[in-house]
Coordinates of C-alpha atoms in Angstrom, one line a residue:
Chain A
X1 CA -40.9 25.5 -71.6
X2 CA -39.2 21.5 -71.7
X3 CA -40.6 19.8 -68.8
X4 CA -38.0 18.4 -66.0
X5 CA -38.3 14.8 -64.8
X6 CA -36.0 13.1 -62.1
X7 CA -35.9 9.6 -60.7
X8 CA -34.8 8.1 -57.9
X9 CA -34.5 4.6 -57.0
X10 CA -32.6 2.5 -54.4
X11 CA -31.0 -0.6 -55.0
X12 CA -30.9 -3.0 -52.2
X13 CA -28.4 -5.8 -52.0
X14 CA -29.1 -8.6 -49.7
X15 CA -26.4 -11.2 -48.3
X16 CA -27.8 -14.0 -46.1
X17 CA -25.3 -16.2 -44.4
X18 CA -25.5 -17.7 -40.8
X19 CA -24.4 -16.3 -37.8
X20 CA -21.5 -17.0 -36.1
X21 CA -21.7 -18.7 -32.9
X22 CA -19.7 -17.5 -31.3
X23 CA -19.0 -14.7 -32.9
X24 CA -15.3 -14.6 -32.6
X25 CA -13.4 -17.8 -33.7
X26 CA -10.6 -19.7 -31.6
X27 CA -8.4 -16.8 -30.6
X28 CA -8.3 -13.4 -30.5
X29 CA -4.9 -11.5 -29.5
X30 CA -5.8 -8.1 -28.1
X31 CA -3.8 -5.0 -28.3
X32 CA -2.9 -2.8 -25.0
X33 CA -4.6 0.1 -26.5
X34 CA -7.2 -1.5 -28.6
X35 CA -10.9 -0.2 -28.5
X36 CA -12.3 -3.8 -27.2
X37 CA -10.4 -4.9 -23.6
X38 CA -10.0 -9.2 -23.1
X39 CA -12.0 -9.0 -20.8
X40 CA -14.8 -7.2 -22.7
X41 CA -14.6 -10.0 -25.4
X42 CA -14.7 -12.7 -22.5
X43 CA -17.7 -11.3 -21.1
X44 CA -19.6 -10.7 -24.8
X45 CA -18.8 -14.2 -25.8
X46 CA -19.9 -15.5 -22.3
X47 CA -23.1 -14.4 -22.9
X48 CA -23.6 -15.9 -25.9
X49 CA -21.2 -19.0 -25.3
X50 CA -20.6 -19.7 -21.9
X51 CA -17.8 -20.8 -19.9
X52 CA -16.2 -21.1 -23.4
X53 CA -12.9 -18.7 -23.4
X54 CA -10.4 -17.9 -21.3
X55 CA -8.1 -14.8 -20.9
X56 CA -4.5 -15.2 -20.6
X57 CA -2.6 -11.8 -19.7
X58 CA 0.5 -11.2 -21.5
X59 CA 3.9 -9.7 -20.8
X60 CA 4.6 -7.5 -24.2
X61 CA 5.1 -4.3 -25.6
X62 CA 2.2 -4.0 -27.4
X63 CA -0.4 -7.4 -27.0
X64 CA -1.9 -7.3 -23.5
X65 CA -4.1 -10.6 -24.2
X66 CA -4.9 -13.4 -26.0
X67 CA -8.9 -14.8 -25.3
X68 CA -8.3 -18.2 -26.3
X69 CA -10.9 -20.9 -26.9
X70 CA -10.8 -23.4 -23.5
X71 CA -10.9 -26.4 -25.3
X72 CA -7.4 -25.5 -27.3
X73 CA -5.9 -25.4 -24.0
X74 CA -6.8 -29.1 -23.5
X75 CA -5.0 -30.8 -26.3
X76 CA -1.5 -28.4 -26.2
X77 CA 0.1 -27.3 -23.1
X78 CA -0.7 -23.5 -23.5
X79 CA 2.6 -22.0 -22.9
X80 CA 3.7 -24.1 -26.2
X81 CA 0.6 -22.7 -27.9
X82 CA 0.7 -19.0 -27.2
X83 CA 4.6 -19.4 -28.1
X84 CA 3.2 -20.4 -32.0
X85 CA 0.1 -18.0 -31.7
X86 CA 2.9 -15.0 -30.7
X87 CA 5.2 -16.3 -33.4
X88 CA 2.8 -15.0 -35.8
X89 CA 0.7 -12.8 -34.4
X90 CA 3.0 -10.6 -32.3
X91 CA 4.2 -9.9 -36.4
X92 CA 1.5 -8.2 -37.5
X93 CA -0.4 -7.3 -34.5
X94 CA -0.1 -3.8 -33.2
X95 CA -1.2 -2.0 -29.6
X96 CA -4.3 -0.6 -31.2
X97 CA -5.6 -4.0 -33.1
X98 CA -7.3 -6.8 -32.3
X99 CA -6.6 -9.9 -34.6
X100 CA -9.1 -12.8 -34.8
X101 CA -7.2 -16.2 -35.6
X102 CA -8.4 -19.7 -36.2
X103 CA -6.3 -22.7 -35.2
X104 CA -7.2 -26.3 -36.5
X105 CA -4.8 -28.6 -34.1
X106 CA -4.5 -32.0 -35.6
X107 CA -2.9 -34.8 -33.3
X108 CA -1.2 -37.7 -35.3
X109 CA -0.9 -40.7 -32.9
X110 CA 0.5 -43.8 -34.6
X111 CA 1.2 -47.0 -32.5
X112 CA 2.3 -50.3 -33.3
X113 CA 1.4 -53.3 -31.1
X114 CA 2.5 -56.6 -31.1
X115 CA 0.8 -59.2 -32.9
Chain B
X1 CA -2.8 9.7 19.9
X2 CA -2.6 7.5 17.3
X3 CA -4.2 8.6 13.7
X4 CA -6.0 6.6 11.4
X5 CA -6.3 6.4 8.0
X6 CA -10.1 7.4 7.7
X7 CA -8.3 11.1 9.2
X8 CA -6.0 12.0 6.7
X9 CA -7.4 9.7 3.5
X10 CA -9.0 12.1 0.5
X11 CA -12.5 11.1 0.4
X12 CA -12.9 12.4 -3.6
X13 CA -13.5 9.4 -5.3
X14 CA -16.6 7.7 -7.1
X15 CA -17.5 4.1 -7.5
X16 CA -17.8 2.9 -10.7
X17 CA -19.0 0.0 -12.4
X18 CA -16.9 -2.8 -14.6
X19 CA -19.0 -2.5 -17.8
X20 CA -19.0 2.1 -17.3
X21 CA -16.8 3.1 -20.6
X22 CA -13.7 5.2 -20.0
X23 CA -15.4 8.0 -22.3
X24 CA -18.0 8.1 -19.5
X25 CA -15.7 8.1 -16.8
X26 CA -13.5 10.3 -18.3
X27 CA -16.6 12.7 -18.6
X28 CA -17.5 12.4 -14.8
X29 CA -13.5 13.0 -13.8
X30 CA -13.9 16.6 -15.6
X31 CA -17.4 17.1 -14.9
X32 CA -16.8 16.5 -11.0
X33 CA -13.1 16.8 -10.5
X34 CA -12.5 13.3 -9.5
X35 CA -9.3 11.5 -10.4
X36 CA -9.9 8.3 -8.3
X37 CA -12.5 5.3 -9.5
X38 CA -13.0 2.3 -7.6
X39 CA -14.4 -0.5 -10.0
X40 CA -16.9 -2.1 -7.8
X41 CA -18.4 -5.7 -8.8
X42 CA -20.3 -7.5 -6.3
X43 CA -19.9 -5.2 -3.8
X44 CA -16.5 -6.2 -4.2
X45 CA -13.5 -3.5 -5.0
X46 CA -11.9 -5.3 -8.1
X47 CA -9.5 -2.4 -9.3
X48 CA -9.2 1.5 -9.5
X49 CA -9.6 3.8 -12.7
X50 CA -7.0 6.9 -11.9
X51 CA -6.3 9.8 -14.2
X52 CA -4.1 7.7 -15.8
X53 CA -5.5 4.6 -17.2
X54 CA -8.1 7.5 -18.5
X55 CA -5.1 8.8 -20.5
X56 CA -3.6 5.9 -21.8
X57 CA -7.0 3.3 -22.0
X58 CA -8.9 4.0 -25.6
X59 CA -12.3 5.8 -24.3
X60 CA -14.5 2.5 -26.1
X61 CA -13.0 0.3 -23.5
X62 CA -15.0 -0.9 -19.9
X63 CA -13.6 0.0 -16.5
X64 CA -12.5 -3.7 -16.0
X65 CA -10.3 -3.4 -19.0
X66 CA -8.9 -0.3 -18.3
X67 CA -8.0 -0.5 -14.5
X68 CA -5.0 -1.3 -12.8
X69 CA -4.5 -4.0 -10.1
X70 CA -1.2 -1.7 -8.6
X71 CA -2.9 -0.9 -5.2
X72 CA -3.9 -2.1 -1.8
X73 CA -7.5 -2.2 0.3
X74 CA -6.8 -1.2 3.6
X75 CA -9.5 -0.8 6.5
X76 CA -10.5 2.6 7.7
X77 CA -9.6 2.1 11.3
X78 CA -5.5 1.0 10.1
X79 CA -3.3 3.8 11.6
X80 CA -1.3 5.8 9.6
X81 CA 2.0 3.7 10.7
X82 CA 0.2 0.9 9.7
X83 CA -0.2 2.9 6.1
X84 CA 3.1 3.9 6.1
X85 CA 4.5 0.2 6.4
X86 CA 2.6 -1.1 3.2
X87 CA 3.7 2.1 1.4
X88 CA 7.7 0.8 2.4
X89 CA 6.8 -2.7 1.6
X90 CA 4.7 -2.6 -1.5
X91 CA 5.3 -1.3 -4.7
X92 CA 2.5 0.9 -4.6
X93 CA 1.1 4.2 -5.1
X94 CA -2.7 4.0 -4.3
X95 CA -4.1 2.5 -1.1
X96 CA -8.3 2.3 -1.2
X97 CA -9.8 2.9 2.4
X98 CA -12.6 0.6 2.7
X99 CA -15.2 0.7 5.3
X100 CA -17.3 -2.5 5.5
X101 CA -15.4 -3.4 2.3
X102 CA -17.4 0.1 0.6
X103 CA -14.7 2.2 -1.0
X104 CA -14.6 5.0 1.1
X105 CA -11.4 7.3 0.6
X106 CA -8.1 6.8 -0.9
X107 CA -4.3 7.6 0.4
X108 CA -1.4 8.3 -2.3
X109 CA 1.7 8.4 -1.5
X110 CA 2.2 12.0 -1.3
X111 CA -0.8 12.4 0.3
X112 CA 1.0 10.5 3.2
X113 CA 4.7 11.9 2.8
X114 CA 2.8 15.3 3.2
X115 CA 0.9 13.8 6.5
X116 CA 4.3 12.2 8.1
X117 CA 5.9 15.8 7.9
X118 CA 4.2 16.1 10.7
X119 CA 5.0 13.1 12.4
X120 CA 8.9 13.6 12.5
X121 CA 11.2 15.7 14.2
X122 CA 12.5 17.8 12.0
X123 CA 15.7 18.7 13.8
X124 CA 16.8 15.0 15.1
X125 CA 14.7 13.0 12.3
X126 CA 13.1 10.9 14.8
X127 CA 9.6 10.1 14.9
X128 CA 7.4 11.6 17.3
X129 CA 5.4 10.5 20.6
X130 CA 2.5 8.8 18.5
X131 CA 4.9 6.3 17.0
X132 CA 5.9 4.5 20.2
X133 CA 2.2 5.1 20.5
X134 CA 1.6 2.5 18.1
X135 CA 4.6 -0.1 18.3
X136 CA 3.6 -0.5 21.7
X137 CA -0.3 -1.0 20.6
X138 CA 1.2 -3.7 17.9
X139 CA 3.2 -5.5 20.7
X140 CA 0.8 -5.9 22.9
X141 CA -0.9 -6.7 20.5
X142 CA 1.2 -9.6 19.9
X143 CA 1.2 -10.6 23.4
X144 CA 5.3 -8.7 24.0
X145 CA 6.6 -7.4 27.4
X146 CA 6.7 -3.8 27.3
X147 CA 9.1 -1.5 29.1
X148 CA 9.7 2.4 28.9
X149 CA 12.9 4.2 28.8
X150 CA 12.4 7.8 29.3
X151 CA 15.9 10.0 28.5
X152 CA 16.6 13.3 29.5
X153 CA 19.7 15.2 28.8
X154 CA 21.2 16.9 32.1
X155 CA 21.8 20.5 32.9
X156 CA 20.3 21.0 29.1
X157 CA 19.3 24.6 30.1
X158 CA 22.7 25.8 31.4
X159 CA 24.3 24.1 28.1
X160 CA 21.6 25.9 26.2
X161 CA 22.1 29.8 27.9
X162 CA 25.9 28.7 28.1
X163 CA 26.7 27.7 24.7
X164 CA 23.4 29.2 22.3
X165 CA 20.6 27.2 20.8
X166 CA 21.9 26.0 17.8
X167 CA 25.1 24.1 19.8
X168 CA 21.6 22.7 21.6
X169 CA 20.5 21.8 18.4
X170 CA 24.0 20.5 17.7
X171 CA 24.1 18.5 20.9
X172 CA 20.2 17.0 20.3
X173 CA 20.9 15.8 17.3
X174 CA 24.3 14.1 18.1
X175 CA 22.5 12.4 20.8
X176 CA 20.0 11.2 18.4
X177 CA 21.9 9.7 16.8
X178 CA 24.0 8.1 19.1
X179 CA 21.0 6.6 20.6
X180 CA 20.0 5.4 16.7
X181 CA 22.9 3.7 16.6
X182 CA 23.8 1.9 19.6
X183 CA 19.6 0.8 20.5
X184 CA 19.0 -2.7 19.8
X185 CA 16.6 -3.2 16.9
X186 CA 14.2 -4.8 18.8
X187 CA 13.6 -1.3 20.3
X188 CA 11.8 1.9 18.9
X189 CA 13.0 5.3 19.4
X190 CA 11.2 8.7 19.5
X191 CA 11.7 12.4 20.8
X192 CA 9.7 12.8 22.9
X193 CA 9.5 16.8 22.8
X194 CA 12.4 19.0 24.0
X195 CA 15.6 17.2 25.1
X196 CA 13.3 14.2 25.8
X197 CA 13.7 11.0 24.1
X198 CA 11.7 7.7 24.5
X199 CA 12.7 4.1 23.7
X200 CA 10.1 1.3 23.7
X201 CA 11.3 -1.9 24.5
X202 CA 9.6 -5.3 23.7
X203 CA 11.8 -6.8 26.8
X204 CA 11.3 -7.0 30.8
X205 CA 12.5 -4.4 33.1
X206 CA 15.8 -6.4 33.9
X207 CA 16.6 -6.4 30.0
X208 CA 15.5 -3.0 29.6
X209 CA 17.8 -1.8 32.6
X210 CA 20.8 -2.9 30.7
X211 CA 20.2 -1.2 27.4
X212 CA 19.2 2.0 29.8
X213 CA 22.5 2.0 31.1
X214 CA 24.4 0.6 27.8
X215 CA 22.5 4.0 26.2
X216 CA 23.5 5.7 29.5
X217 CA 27.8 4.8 29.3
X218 CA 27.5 5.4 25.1
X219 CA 26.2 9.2 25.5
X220 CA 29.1 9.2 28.5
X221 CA 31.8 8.2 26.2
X222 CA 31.2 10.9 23.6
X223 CA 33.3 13.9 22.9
X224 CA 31.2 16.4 22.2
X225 CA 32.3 19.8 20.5
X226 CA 33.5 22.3 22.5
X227 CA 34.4 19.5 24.6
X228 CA 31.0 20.4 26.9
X229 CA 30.5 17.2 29.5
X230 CA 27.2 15.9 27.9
X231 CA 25.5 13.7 30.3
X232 CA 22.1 12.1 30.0
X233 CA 19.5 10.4 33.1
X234 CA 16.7 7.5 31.9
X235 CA 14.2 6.6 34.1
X236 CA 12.6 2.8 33.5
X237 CA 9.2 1.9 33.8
X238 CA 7.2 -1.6 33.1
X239 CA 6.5 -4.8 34.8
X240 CA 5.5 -8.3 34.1
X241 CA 1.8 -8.6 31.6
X242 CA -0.8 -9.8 34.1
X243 CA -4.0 -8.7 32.8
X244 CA -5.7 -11.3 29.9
X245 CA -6.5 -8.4 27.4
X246 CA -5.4 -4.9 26.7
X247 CA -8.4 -2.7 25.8
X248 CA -7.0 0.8 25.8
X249 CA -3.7 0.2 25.3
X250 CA -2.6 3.8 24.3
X251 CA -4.0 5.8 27.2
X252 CA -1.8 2.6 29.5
X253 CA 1.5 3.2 27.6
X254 CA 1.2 7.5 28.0
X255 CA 0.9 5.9 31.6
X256 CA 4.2 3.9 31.5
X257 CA 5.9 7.1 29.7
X258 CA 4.8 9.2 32.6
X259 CA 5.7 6.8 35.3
X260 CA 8.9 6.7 33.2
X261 CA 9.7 10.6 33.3
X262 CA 8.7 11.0 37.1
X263 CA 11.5 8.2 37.5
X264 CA 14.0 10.0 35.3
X265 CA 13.5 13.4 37.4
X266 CA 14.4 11.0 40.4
X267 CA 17.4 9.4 38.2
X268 CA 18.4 13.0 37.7
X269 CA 19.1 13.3 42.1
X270 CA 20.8 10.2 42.2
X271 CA 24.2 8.9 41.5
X272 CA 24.0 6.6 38.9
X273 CA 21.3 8.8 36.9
X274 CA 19.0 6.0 36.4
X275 CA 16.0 4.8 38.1
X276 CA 13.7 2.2 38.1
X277 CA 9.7 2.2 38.9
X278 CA 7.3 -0.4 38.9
X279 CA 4.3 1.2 39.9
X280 CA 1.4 -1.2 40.6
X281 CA -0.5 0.3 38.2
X282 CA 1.9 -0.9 35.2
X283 CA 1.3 -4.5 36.4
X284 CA -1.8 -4.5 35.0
X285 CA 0.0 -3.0 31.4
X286 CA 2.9 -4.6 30.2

């Protein structure tokens, strides 16, 4: 009688990276029937990153709320901001999603004085 | 006498945290048959939970995220009419009764439409006794003049065994409405039970003696069907406020009512069919 023999082995895959602090990035537009509230971001990230994030409410269809990184509201006036951030958000976002978005704002100042 | 809020509010509600997940509230409204949830946070009343954010709200989400702002905290001691105002003023559905600022009941609207049933006259529309009961509370309140006009339709009996009940009815409600519409607006207006009515005035007794007979030459001037002489008696009673404070200020107006009524059974021997009484008592009241 031929003898039986069975292996088993696990491979194990390791990625290392650093954590993200905080763990969500500049903005994050929140649909009105998404699993994860503002207000539940807000308070998760104000544990780990105080003070940090602010929640504006919106008036749409489907996006109740974008949590938006405090310190973006100091260099653009915010209604000028969430007016880009809907522009292209509100596309793809949906009442059950919650979209993570980074926003690099560059201000150019050039001045000429006389000499 | 006057009823509050803490009398007719439904007491089946439950307190809930802002981190508590819908899924668990949702679980407690089946489990204990609760449709109302404060969200409490620092012993502060932040929002409510109601059957419906449980529908729409995905079950992951917290009570803060899921609760609607769309009602009022109101004290337990408010009186229904008090109620009653905020529900015509305020786009609301939901009022939360607090007592030392603890959720303690809640009022829908329905709850109160079903309540007020009971607070109108069905046949004329008017409000009933407790009403003037507390307008005259909320201008004393303010520091108003109060005077009483007590009404009482003449020979209402004869008209009644004469002519049948429903002409009475007929009749009652014509008056009602004649006295609606020709009261200033500064005044309130209620039956006060059979072919009684009673208007509250925030005005002295001279003022009020000219709407009484203003009111008085109005029912007067009306054809009525059947072309029946419908004629109507007031009695007046009030007087100048005197006393600092008003600490039971219902139990001193059912004493300006009465003074009023014992004044309209003299008004109903006289001439004129009005009279006047400023008891010493009422001194002391309005």
């Amino acid at each position: 009688m031929a003898k039986t023999y069975s292996a088993k082995k696990a491979d194990i895959v390791i990625r290392l990276s650093e954590f993200e602090m905080p763990p969500m990035q500049d903005v994050l537009i929140v649909g009105r029937k998404a699993p994860i509230g503002p207000e539940a971001a807000r308070r998760m990230v104000d544990i780990l990153s105080p003070e940090q994030y602010e929640i504006i409410k919106l008036n749409h269809p489907v996006i109740e709320a974008i949590v938006i990184r405090k310190t973006l509201l100091n260099l653009l006036e915010q209604e000028k901001l969430i007016e880009a951030i809907m522009e292209e958000g509100g596309k793809i976002a949906n009442d059950q999603i919650i979209i993570k978005a980074q926003i690099n704002i560059t201000l150019e100042v050039s001045k000429s004085i006389e000499l | 006498m006057i009823k509050y809020v803490s009398e007719i509010m439904d007491e089946n509600l439950l307190q809930v945290e802002p981190l508590d997940c819908v899924s668990c509230i949702k679980n407690l409204a089946m489990d204990k048959r609760i449709n109302y949830f404060p969200v409490v946070e620092n012993n502060k009343t932040i929002g409510v939970v109601t059957y419906k954010e449980l529908i729409q709200a995905h079950p992951n989400r917290i009570a803060i995220d899921a609760m609607t702002q769309n009602y009022v905290n109101v004290n337990h001691e408010m009186s229904i009419w008090e109620v009653k105002s905020i529900f015509d003023d305020e786009q609301v559905d939901l009022l939360i009764v607090q007592n030392n600022l603890k959720p303690v009941g809640f009022v829908t609207r329905s709850l109160l439409d079903k309540e007020f049933g009971k607070h109108f006259d069905l046949l004329t529309g008017l409000p009933k006794t407790d009403f003037i009961l507390y307008k005259a509370y909320e201008l004393l309140k303010e520091g108003n003049e109060i005077s009483v006009i007590f009404i009482d339709i003449n020979n209402f009996g004869i008209i009644d065994k004469e002519y049948g009940h429903v002409f009475g009815d007929k009749i009652l409600r014509e008056i009602a409405d004649l006295l609606k519409k020709n009261r200033p607006e500064e005044t309130c207006l209620c039956r006060f039970g059979g072919d009684e009515f009673v208007v509250l005035t925030p005005f002295q007794v001279e003022v009020t003696k000219q709407v009484a007979e203003e009111l008085l030459d109005t029912i007067a001037a009306n054809t009525f069907g059947s072309g029946v002489n419908i004629s109507i008696s007031a009695g007046i009673s009030g007087g100048r406020r005197i006393s600092a404070r008003v600490t039971d200020s219902y139990s001193m107006v059912l004493n300006l009512i009465n003074i009023a009524s014992l004044a309209c059974s003299k008004a109903k021997m006289s001439t004129d069919k009005l009279c006047i009484e400023i008891n010493p008592g009422s001194m002391d009241i309005a």
